[in-house]
C-alpha positions as a Python dict, from the first residue, in 0.01 Angstrom:
ca = {
    (1, 'X'): (0, 0, 0),
    (2, 'X'): (48, 301, 238),
    (3, 'X'): (339, 380, 404),
    (4, 'X'): (364, 388, 771),
    (5, 'X'): (464, 738, 910),
    (6, 'X'): (813, 798, 993),
    (7, 'X'): (886, 947, 1303),
    (8, 'X'): (1176, 1070, 1488),
    (9, 'X'): (1268, 1134, 1900),
    (10, 'X'): (1495, 1293, 2098),
    (11, 'X'): (1717, 1052, 2311),
    (12, 'X'): (1779, 1297, 2566),
    (13, 'X'): (1424, 1388, 2615),
    (14, 'X'): (1175, 1145, 2424),
    (15, 'X'): (1012, 1431, 2238),
    (16, 'X'): (851, 1307, 1897),
    (17, 'X'): (880, 1453, 1587),
    (18, 'X'): (768, 1410, 1203),
    (19, 'X'): (1093, 1507, 1038),
    (20, 'X'): (1466, 1514, 1153),
    (21, 'X'): (1618, 1834, 1315),
    (22, 'X'): (1957, 1942, 1424),
    (23, 'X'): (1796, 2095, 1779),
    (24, 'X'): (1550, 1963, 2029),
    (25, 'X'): (1291, 2236, 2081),
    (26, 'X'): (1175, 2078, 2391),
    (27, 'X'): (1540, 2022, 2588),
    (28, 'X'): (1774, 2211, 2382),
    (29, 'X'): (2041, 1956, 2321),
    (30, 'X'): (2187, 1889, 1961),
    (31, 'X'): (2233, 1584, 1753),
    (32, 'X'): (1973, 1386, 1974),
    (33, 'X'): (1703, 1334, 1748),
    (34, 'X'): (1728, 958, 1606),
    (35, 'X'): (1467, 793, 1374),
    (36, 'X'): (1258, 560, 1550),
    (37, 'X'): (1226, 164, 1443),
    (38, 'X'): (912, 41, 1404),
    (39, 'X'): (801, -269, 1600),
    (40, 'X'): (792, -520, 1312),
    (41, 'X'): (936, -485, 959),
    (42, 'X'): (619, -668, 813),
    (43, 'X'): (326, -553, 612),
    (44, 'X'): (194, -202, 762),
    (45, 'X'): (-197, -356, 709),
    (46, 'X'): (-460, -344, 960),
    (47, 'X'): (-305, -620, 1190),
    (48, 'X'): (19, -721, 1330),
    (49, 'X'): (125, -980, 1054),
    (50, 'X'): (35, -1300, 889),
    (51, 'X'): (110, -1510, 1211),
    (52, 'X'): (-206, -1568, 1480),
    (53, 'X'): (-109, -1540, 1781),
    (54, 'X'): (-245, -1703, 2142),
    (55, 'X'): (-616, -1624, 2254),
    (56, 'X'): (-625, -1414, 2565),
    (57, 'X'): (-748, -1558, 2903),
    (58, 'X'): (-1083, -1359, 2973),
    (59, 'X'): (-1222, -1355, 3368),
    (60, 'X'): (-1566, -1208, 3483),
    (61, 'X'): (-1578, -888, 3648),
    (62, 'X'): (-1794, -1055, 3899),
    (63, 'X'): (-1529, -1308, 3982),
    (64, 'X'): (-1477, -1282, 4325),
    (65, 'X'): (-1090, -1363, 4362),
    (66, 'X'): (-963, -1318, 4722),
    (67, 'X'): (-670, -990, 4649),
    (68, 'X'): (-342, -1091, 4755),
    (69, 'X'): (-216, -1031, 5069),
    (70, 'X'): (38, -732, 5138),
    (71, 'X'): (387, -776, 5232),
    (72, 'X'): (499, -555, 5546),
    (73, 'X'): (833, -427, 5532),
    (74, 'X'): (854, -345, 5921),
    (75, 'X'): (919, 31, 5818),
    (76, 'X'): (587, 210, 5899),
    (77, 'X'): (673, 523, 5703),
    (78, 'X'): (787, 322, 5425),
    (79, 'X'): (422, 58, 5414),
    (80, 'X'): (229, 385, 5496),
    (81, 'X'): (347, 537, 5153),
    (82, 'X'): (298, 250, 4974),
    (83, 'X'): (-61, 218, 5079),
    (84, 'X'): (-49, -26, 5353),
    (85, 'X'): (249, -244, 5228),
    (86, 'X'): (402, -438, 4910),
    (87, 'X'): (189, -555, 4696),
    (88, 'X'): (256, -855, 4467),
    (89, 'X'): (318, -831, 4087),
    (90, 'X'): (366, -462, 4133),
    (91, 'X'): (616, -242, 3960),
    (92, 'X'): (743, 24, 4180),
    (93, 'X'): (989, 362, 4064),
    (94, 'X'): (1160, 556, 4319),
    (95, 'X'): (1338, 892, 4210),
    (96, 'X'): (1593, 1138, 4400),
    (97, 'X'): (1867, 1354, 4376),
    (98, 'X'): (2186, 1168, 4369),
    (99, 'X'): (2329, 1154, 4729),
    (100, 'X'): (1978, 1189, 4887),
    (101, 'X'): (1953, 841, 5010),
    (102, 'X'): (1746, 624, 4780),
    (103, 'X'): (2001, 337, 4787),
    (104, 'X'): (2030, 326, 5168),
    (105, 'X'): (1649, 327, 5212),
    (106, 'X'): (1631, 61, 4933),
    (107, 'X'): (1908, -140, 5095),
    (108, 'X'): (1734, -106, 5402),
    (109, 'X'): (1385, -209, 5301),
    (110, 'X'): (1535, -493, 5120),
    (111, 'X'): (1668, -645, 5439),
    (112, 'X'): (1356, -585, 5639),
    (113, 'X'): (1153, -741, 5388),
    (114, 'X'): (1416, -1037, 5365),
    (115, 'X'): (1375, -1089, 5723),
    (116, 'X'): (986, -1097, 5672),
    (117, 'X'): (1043, -1411, 5478),
    (118, 'X'): (1052, -1262, 5145),
    (119, 'X'): (1303, -1388, 4883),
    (120, 'X'): (1500, -1058, 4816),
    (121, 'X'): (1737, -992, 4513),
    (122, 'X'): (1939, -660, 4495),
    (123, 'X'): (2083, -574, 4165),
    (124, 'X'): (2335, -302, 4159),
    (125, 'X'): (2451, -116, 3807),
    (126, 'X'): (2641, 143, 3971),
    (127, 'X'): (2827, -67, 4280),
    (128, 'X'): (3051, -375, 4283),
    (129, 'X'): (2872, -616, 4495),
    (130, 'X'): (3176, -573, 4764),
    (131, 'X'): (3055, -212, 4795),
    (132, 'X'): (2717, -299, 4850),
    (133, 'X'): (2799, -534, 5140),
    (134, 'X'): (3035, -269, 5296),
    (135, 'X'): (2719, -24, 5311),
    (136, 'X'): (2518, -317, 5473),
    (137, 'X'): (2783, -403, 5724),
    (138, 'X'): (2786, 2, 5831),
    (139, 'X'): (2377, -24, 5868),
    (140, 'X'): (2384, -323, 6051),
    (141, 'X'): (2201, -529, 5769),
    (142, 'X'): (2485, -817, 5695),
    (143, 'X'): (2269, -1083, 5875),
    (144, 'X'): (1961, -1026, 5634),
    (145, 'X'): (1940, -1288, 5365),
    (146, 'X'): (1933, -1076, 5071),
    (147, 'X'): (2109, -1183, 4729),
    (148, 'X'): (2331, -917, 4549),
    (149, 'X'): (2437, -890, 4212),
    (150, 'X'): (2631, -631, 4010),
    (151, 'X'): (2504, -662, 3655),
    (152, 'X'): (2346, -406, 3398),
    (153, 'X'): (2301, -668, 3127),
    (154, 'X'): (1936, -686, 3079),
    (155, 'X'): (1948, -1034, 2942),
    (156, 'X'): (2155, -1193, 3255),
    (157, 'X'): (1928, -1015, 3482),
    (158, 'X'): (1603, -1172, 3342),
    (159, 'X'): (1748, -1524, 3286),
    (160, 'X'): (1882, -1510, 3644),
    (161, 'X'): (1526, -1411, 3779),
    (162, 'X'): (1331, -1692, 3595),
    (163, 'X'): (1578, -1940, 3719),
    (164, 'X'): (1541, -1796, 4110),
    (165, 'X'): (1178, -1708, 4101),
    (166, 'X'): (1234, -1385, 4377),
    (167, 'X'): (949, -1225, 4550),
    (168, 'X'): (1097, -902, 4517),
    (169, 'X'): (1396, -753, 4277),
    (170, 'X'): (1536, -393, 4332),
    (171, 'X'): (1713, -248, 4037),
    (172, 'X'): (1934, 29, 4071),
    (173, 'X'): (1928, 194, 3879),
    (174, 'X'): (1688, 172, 3549),
    (175, 'X'): (1920, 448, 3385),
    (176, 'X'): (2237, 180, 3405),
    (177, 'X'): (2039, -145, 3266),
    (178, 'X'): (2141, -204, 2885),
    (179, 'X'): (1897, -421, 2668),
    (180, 'X'): (2133, -568, 2389),
    (181, 'X'): (1819, -543, 2126),
    (182, 'X'): (1862, -143, 2163),
    (183, 'X'): (2082, 18, 1911),
    (184, 'X'): (2170, 300, 2192),
    (185, 'X'): (2352, 380, 2487),
    (186, 'X'): (2259, 280, 2829),
    (187, 'X'): (2081, 553, 2989),
    (188, 'X'): (1921, 687, 2666),
    (189, 'X'): (1537, 733, 2649),
    (190, 'X'): (1518, 400, 2421),
    (191, 'X'): (1727, 201, 2652),
    (192, 'X'): (1522, 307, 2989),
    (193, 'X'): (1191, 212, 2808),
    (194, 'X'): (1324, -70, 2693),
    (195, 'X'): (1427, -171, 3012),
    (196, 'X'): (1139, -37, 3228),
    (197, 'X'): (923, -214, 2974),
    (198, 'X'): (1104, -554, 3018),
    (199, 'X'): (1086, -545, 3394),
    (200, 'X'): (741, -455, 3448),
    (201, 'X'): (578, -744, 3224),
    (202, 'X'): (808, -948, 3413),
    (203, 'X'): (693, -855, 3721),
    (204, 'X'): (318, -882, 3571),
    (205, 'X'): (389, -1223, 3425),
    (206, 'X'): (558, -1399, 3721),
    (207, 'X'): (413, -1228, 4025),
    (208, 'X'): (720, -1046, 4136),
    (209, 'X'): (751, -720, 4274),
    (210, 'X'): (1012, -527, 4120),
    (211, 'X'): (1162, -160, 4239),
    (212, 'X'): (1303, 58, 4005),
    (213, 'X'): (1553, 313, 4109),
    (214, 'X'): (1556, 638, 3860),
    (215, 'X'): (1771, 940, 3822),
    (216, 'X'): (1617, 1305, 3850),
    (217, 'X'): (1708, 1597, 3589),
    (218, 'X'): (1820, 1918, 3699),
    (219, 'X'): (1412, 2008, 3714),
    (220, 'X'): (1372, 1721, 3976),
    (221, 'X'): (1170, 1510, 3729),
    (222, 'X'): (1265, 1132, 3673),
    (223, 'X'): (1505, 1121, 3383),
    (224, 'X'): (1374, 926, 3086),
    (225, 'X'): (1048, 949, 2890),
    (226, 'X'): (750, 1028, 3115),
    (227, 'X'): (594, 682, 2938),
    (228, 'X'): (817, 499, 3206),
    (229, 'X'): (610, 666, 3490),
    (230, 'X'): (283, 547, 3316),
    (231, 'X'): (432, 194, 3299),
    (232, 'X'): (464, 148, 3650),
    (233, 'X'): (198, 113, 3961),
    (234, 'X'): (381, 328, 4202),
    (235, 'X'): (618, 635, 4160),
    (236, 'X'): (772, 755, 4482),
    (237, 'X'): (1005, 1055, 4522),
    (238, 'X'): (1251, 1106, 4771),
    (239, 'X'): (1281, 1450, 4852),
    (240, 'X'): (1525, 1639, 5100),
    (241, 'X'): (1783, 1940, 5161),
    (242, 'X'): (2150, 1834, 5183),
    (243, 'X'): (2180, 2097, 5492),
    (244, 'X'): (1860, 1920, 5686),
    (245, 'X'): (1864, 1577, 5816),
    (246, 'X'): (1545, 1477, 5728),
    (247, 'X'): (1428, 1304, 5392),
    (248, 'X'): (1087, 1287, 5266),
    (249, 'X'): (952, 1009, 5044),
    (250, 'X'): (630, 1080, 4877),
    (251, 'X'): (362, 926, 4665),
    (252, 'X'): (331, 1102, 4376),
    (253, 'X'): (144, 817, 4188),
    (254, 'X'): (19, 492, 4360),
    (255, 'X'): (-240, 237, 4233),
    (256, 'X'): (-287, 40, 4543),
    (257, 'X'): (-293, 348, 4820),
    (258, 'X'): (-356, 732, 4858),
    (259, 'X'): (-114, 917, 4633),
    (260, 'X'): (39, 1237, 4774),
    (261, 'X'): (128, 1039, 5115),
    (262, 'X'): (470, 1107, 5268),
    (263, 'X'): (709, 926, 5473),
    (264, 'X'): (951, 1126, 5698),
    (265, 'X'): (1281, 952, 5780),
    (266, 'X'): (1568, 1104, 5979),
    (267, 'X'): (1920, 1074, 5832),
    (268, 'X'): (2170, 914, 6068),
    (269, 'X'): (2508, 761, 6125),
    (270, 'X'): (2326, 435, 6123),
    (271, 'X'): (2131, 492, 5790),
    (272, 'X'): (1761, 620, 5795),
    (273, 'X'): (1529, 607, 6079),
    (274, 'X'): (1138, 687, 6081),
    (275, 'X'): (978, 1012, 6226),
    (276, 'X'): (636, 901, 6365),
    (277, 'X'): (586, 1273, 6447),
    (278, 'X'): (696, 1498, 6158),
    (279, 'X'): (516, 1819, 6249),
    (280, 'X'): (728, 1842, 6610),
    (281, 'X'): (1027, 1791, 6392),
    (282, 'X'): (939, 2043, 6133),
    (283, 'X'): (882, 2307, 6429),
    (284, 'X'): (1157, 2198, 6664),
    (285, 'X'): (1380, 2452, 6538),
    (286, 'X'): (1147, 2729, 6586),
    (287, 'X'): (1237, 2965, 6848),
    (288, 'X'): (1098, 3308, 6952),
    (289, 'X'): (825, 3418, 6699),
    (290, 'X'): (910, 3682, 6501),
    (291, 'X'): (794, 3899, 6239),
    (292, 'X'): (674, 3708, 5889),
    (293, 'X'): (672, 3365, 6091),
    (294, 'X'): (337, 3171, 6073),
    (295, 'X'): (278, 2822, 6112),
    (296, 'X'): (84, 2626, 5839),
    (297, 'X'): (-157, 2349, 5942),
    (298, 'X'): (-129, 2131, 5625),
    (299, 'X'): (-206, 1793, 5522),
    (300, 'X'): (-20, 1573, 5322),
    (301, 'X'): (-151, 1256, 5200),
    (302, 'X'): (-388, 1150, 5479),
    (303, 'X'): (-123, 1261, 5752),
    (304, 'X'): (-187, 1652, 5894),
    (305, 'X'): (176, 1801, 5902),
    (306, 'X'): (264, 2151, 6058),
    (307, 'X'): (554, 2356, 5919),
    (308, 'X'): (675, 2703, 5960),
    (309, 'X'): (625, 2956, 5675),
    (310, 'X'): (881, 3223, 5694),
    (311, 'X'): (875, 3571, 5483),
    (312, 'X'): (1116, 3832, 5498),
    (313, 'X'): (980, 4213, 5302),
    (314, 'X'): (1252, 4467, 5211),
    (315, 'X'): (1334, 4753, 4995),
    (316, 'X'): (1484, 4691, 4671),
    (317, 'X'): (1761, 4859, 4590),
    (318, 'X'): (1706, 4747, 4220),
    (319, 'X'): (1439, 4871, 3959),
    (320, 'X'): (1289, 4534, 3954),
    (321, 'X'): (1190, 4402, 4285),
    (322, 'X'): (1285, 4048, 4350),
    (323, 'X'): (1055, 3755, 4467),
    (324, 'X'): (1215, 3462, 4576),
    (325, 'X'): (1034, 3126, 4683),
    (326, 'X'): (1184, 2823, 4856),
    (327, 'X'): (921, 2527, 4875),
    (328, 'X'): (594, 2664, 4738),
    (329, 'X'): (486, 2767, 4382),
    (330, 'X'): (643, 3106, 4304),
    (331, 'X'): (321, 3156, 4033),
    (332, 'X'): (125, 3148, 4352),
    (333, 'X'): (300, 3381, 4535),
    (334, 'X'): (262, 3652, 4266),
    (335, 'X'): (-132, 3562, 4261),
    (336, 'X'): (-133, 3641, 4647),
    (337, 'X'): (45, 3978, 4619),
    (338, 'X'): (-182, 4061, 4348),
    (339, 'X'): (-475, 3999, 4553),
    (340, 'X'): (-332, 4158, 4846),
    (341, 'X'): (-286, 4493, 4622),
    (342, 'X'): (-612, 4471, 4445),
    (343, 'X'): (-868, 4363, 4721),
    (344, 'X'): (-706, 4505, 4999),
    (345, 'X'): (-499, 4800, 4912),
    (346, 'X'): (-157, 4692, 4989),
    (347, 'X'): (93, 4723, 4758),
    (348, 'X'): (437, 4547, 4751),
    (349, 'X'): (598, 4763, 4436),
    (350, 'X'): (944, 4814, 4509),
    (351, 'X'): (1008, 4586, 4802),
    (352, 'X'): (1202, 4240, 4781),
    (353, 'X'): (968, 3956, 4868),
    (354, 'X'): (1127, 3660, 4990),
    (355, 'X'): (931, 3313, 5103),
    (356, 'X'): (1072, 2992, 5247),
    (357, 'X'): (921, 2714, 5397),
    (358, 'X'): (1162, 2592, 5728),
    (359, 'X'): (1299, 2259, 5733),
    (360, 'X'): (1274, 2225, 5330),
    (361, 'X'): (962, 2101, 5350),
    (362, 'X'): (765, 2144, 5004),
    (363, 'X'): (396, 2257, 4998),
    (364, 'X'): (179, 2247, 4705),
    (365, 'X'): (-198, 2251, 4885),
    (366, 'X'): (-360, 2584, 4783),
    (367, 'X'): (-469, 2573, 5185),
    (368, 'X'): (-128, 2751, 5248),
    (369, 'X'): (-259, 3064, 5046),
    (370, 'X'): (-350, 3227, 5400),
    (371, 'X'): (-68, 3121, 5580),
    (372, 'X'): (156, 3268, 5305),
    (373, 'X'): (-82, 3627, 5299),
    (374, 'X'): (-32, 3641, 5687),
    (375, 'X'): (347, 3580, 5680),
    (376, 'X'): (389, 3839, 5388),
    (377, 'X'): (162, 4085, 5594),
    (378, 'X'): (350, 4014, 5926),
    (379, 'X'): (679, 4101, 5766),
    (380, 'X'): (555, 4394, 5585),
    (381, 'X'): (434, 4569, 5918),
    (382, 'X'): (677, 4375, 6124),
    (383, 'X'): (412, 4275, 6364),
    (384, 'X'): (462, 3898, 6489),
    (385, 'X'): (165, 3687, 6495),
    (386, 'X'): (87, 3520, 6832),
    (387, 'X'): (301, 3188, 6895),
    (388, 'X'): (-1, 2972, 6986),
    (389, 'X'): (-171, 3003, 6649),
    (390, 'X'): (-201, 2815, 6344),
    (391, 'X'): (-307, 2919, 5982),
    (392, 'X'): (-464, 2757, 5708),
    (393, 'X'): (-733, 2855, 5421),
    (394, 'X'): (-768, 2926, 5031),
    (395, 'X'): (-792, 3246, 4879),
    (396, 'X'): (-968, 3338, 4592),
    (397, 'X'): (-900, 3603, 4343),
    (398, 'X'): (-1211, 3791, 4485),
    (399, 'X'): (-1047, 3799, 4792),
    (400, 'X'): (-1284, 3563, 4936),
    (401, 'X'): (-1161, 3270, 5166),
    (402, 'X'): (-1240, 2937, 5078),
    (403, 'X'): (-1269, 2663, 5337),
    (404, 'X'): (-993, 2406, 5330),
    (405, 'X'): (-1042, 2020, 5347),
    (406, 'X'): (-988, 1823, 5656),
    (407, 'X'): (-1017, 2106, 5915),
    (408, 'X'): (-1093, 1879, 6222),
    (409, 'X'): (-765, 1686, 6147),
    (410, 'X'): (-576, 2014, 6126),
    (411, 'X'): (-690, 2103, 6430),
    (412, 'X'): (-612, 1823, 6621),
    (413, 'X'): (-251, 1802, 6503),
    (414, 'X'): (-217, 2150, 6608),
    (415, 'X'): (-383, 2095, 6968),
    (416, 'X'): (-144, 1797, 6978),
    (417, 'X'): (149, 1998, 6969),
    (418, 'X'): (31, 2288, 7225),
    (419, 'X'): (-129, 2533, 7010),
    (420, 'X'): (-427, 2687, 7158),
    (421, 'X'): (-606, 2892, 6859),
    (422, 'X'): (-642, 2892, 6466),
    (423, 'X'): (-744, 3093, 6200),
    (424, 'X'): (-944, 2957, 5930),
    (425, 'X'): (-1184, 3083, 5628),
    (426, 'X'): (-1577, 3064, 5729),
    (427, 'X'): (-1821, 2833, 5579),
    (428, 'X'): (-1642, 2478, 5639),
    (429, 'X'): (-1760, 2186, 5796),
    (430, 'X'): (-1865, 2220, 6146),
    (431, 'X'): (-1591, 2080, 6367),
    (432, 'X'): (-1657, 1915, 6745),
    (433, 'X'): (-1472, 2044, 7033),
    (434, 'X'): (-1123, 1977, 7055),
    (435, 'X'): (-946, 2228, 7317),
    (436, 'X'): (-853, 2506, 7018),
    (437, 'X'): (-1018, 2821, 6960),
    (438, 'X'): (-1126, 2850, 6601),
    (439, 'X'): (-1129, 3255, 6448),
    (440, 'X'): (-1303, 3206, 6130),
    (441, 'X'): (-1280, 3456, 5840),
    (442, 'X'): (-1487, 3523, 5550),
    (443, 'X'): (-1260, 3754, 5335),
    (444, 'X'): (-921, 3867, 5310),
    (445, 'X'): (-1000, 4211, 5410),
    (446, 'X'): (-1147, 4131, 5727),
    (447, 'X'): (-852, 3899, 5794),
    (448, 'X'): (-620, 4213, 5730),
    (449, 'X'): (-835, 4452, 5958),
    (450, 'X'): (-870, 4197, 6244),
    (451, 'X'): (-528, 4065, 6263),
    (452, 'X'): (-337, 4369, 6192),
    (453, 'X'): (-557, 4656, 6200),
    (454, 'X'): (-545, 4794, 5859),
    (455, 'X'): (-718, 4744, 5496),
}
């Protein structure tokens, strides 16, 4: 009889190995690799064992079941990110930096869901019930019928939930939960994986919505094994800079709605307030147009968002010029600089390049390429673009400009905020008259020559 292979995994990052070693090659931690225990100690044959299980319930794909109704929280930005509201039996994972406002947001959401008629339980593994109650009083939520508990034992939590039968459970946080059938410390990879599996299974089995709060690593990823993100239905990231008053809730994964959807909140003394027009907020501190400043018309999920890109190009006192990026991909900046030099003959050697997305916004879509190139050229040539112009478009390695999606939505948002002209790639879908002048370009060389008179 063949023996099952012995595997080892790192308790810090979850990386798996065929043999033990003192140091994990994935995360660099020492003495964190341990042997994995099998699910069953029975015979490792082709089946799970000798005992037969129960038969599965099979349904026909053509069965026309009415989908369960979504529960509205009353917080429009949160409902938007969830895809239209909270789906019963769903498991949601919310991650974010410490102190960013995850507990505040979820406590406000719990109060709103409770006021709408859902039986809500808030389980805190980091605070006492009195501390959560004090925060609720400060936020003006003490009148909401939310049941509180301060507990970390997963077995006790599941037993209580089986008896109470709530509609919504919030676990703050998953890293503090402790399953007594797993031989490791709370917060380890095996504990997080086991707790997430038990809570997700409970949500599907009992028709209860579960929201899990997850800590993040230094890289900004949710701590623990990535398999936790595959277990849940929705993964939300709560982003923001401590120096700015607004926060962004972004859907990274959503089985019930569009991914990359964002909700914008403003941190106030009374908690998180909704921001219905995030473009106006991101451009509120924009003063007199200066060289290196360009307004980018982007799309976040289904929502058009305008933000300011700032670039600074200065002679470098060092032999190796600096490339510093905040809010955008540093590798894509290197690509734009290479295309400008190779296709347009504009070198940036010996020049320090700094790029910043104003307001702490993070941009990932490639349609920001042309706006970044315009900001870099504006800073290098010390020429400011017109204040009423927005820029968007993708740049290919050949120097050609590729059209961006949802051009009409971008232009409508720009026109709503008072912009009168836009620079975009040619060849996109025709757009209707929306009160804004569209200046189309076919390649980067023509853009440089027409806007900056060079190339």
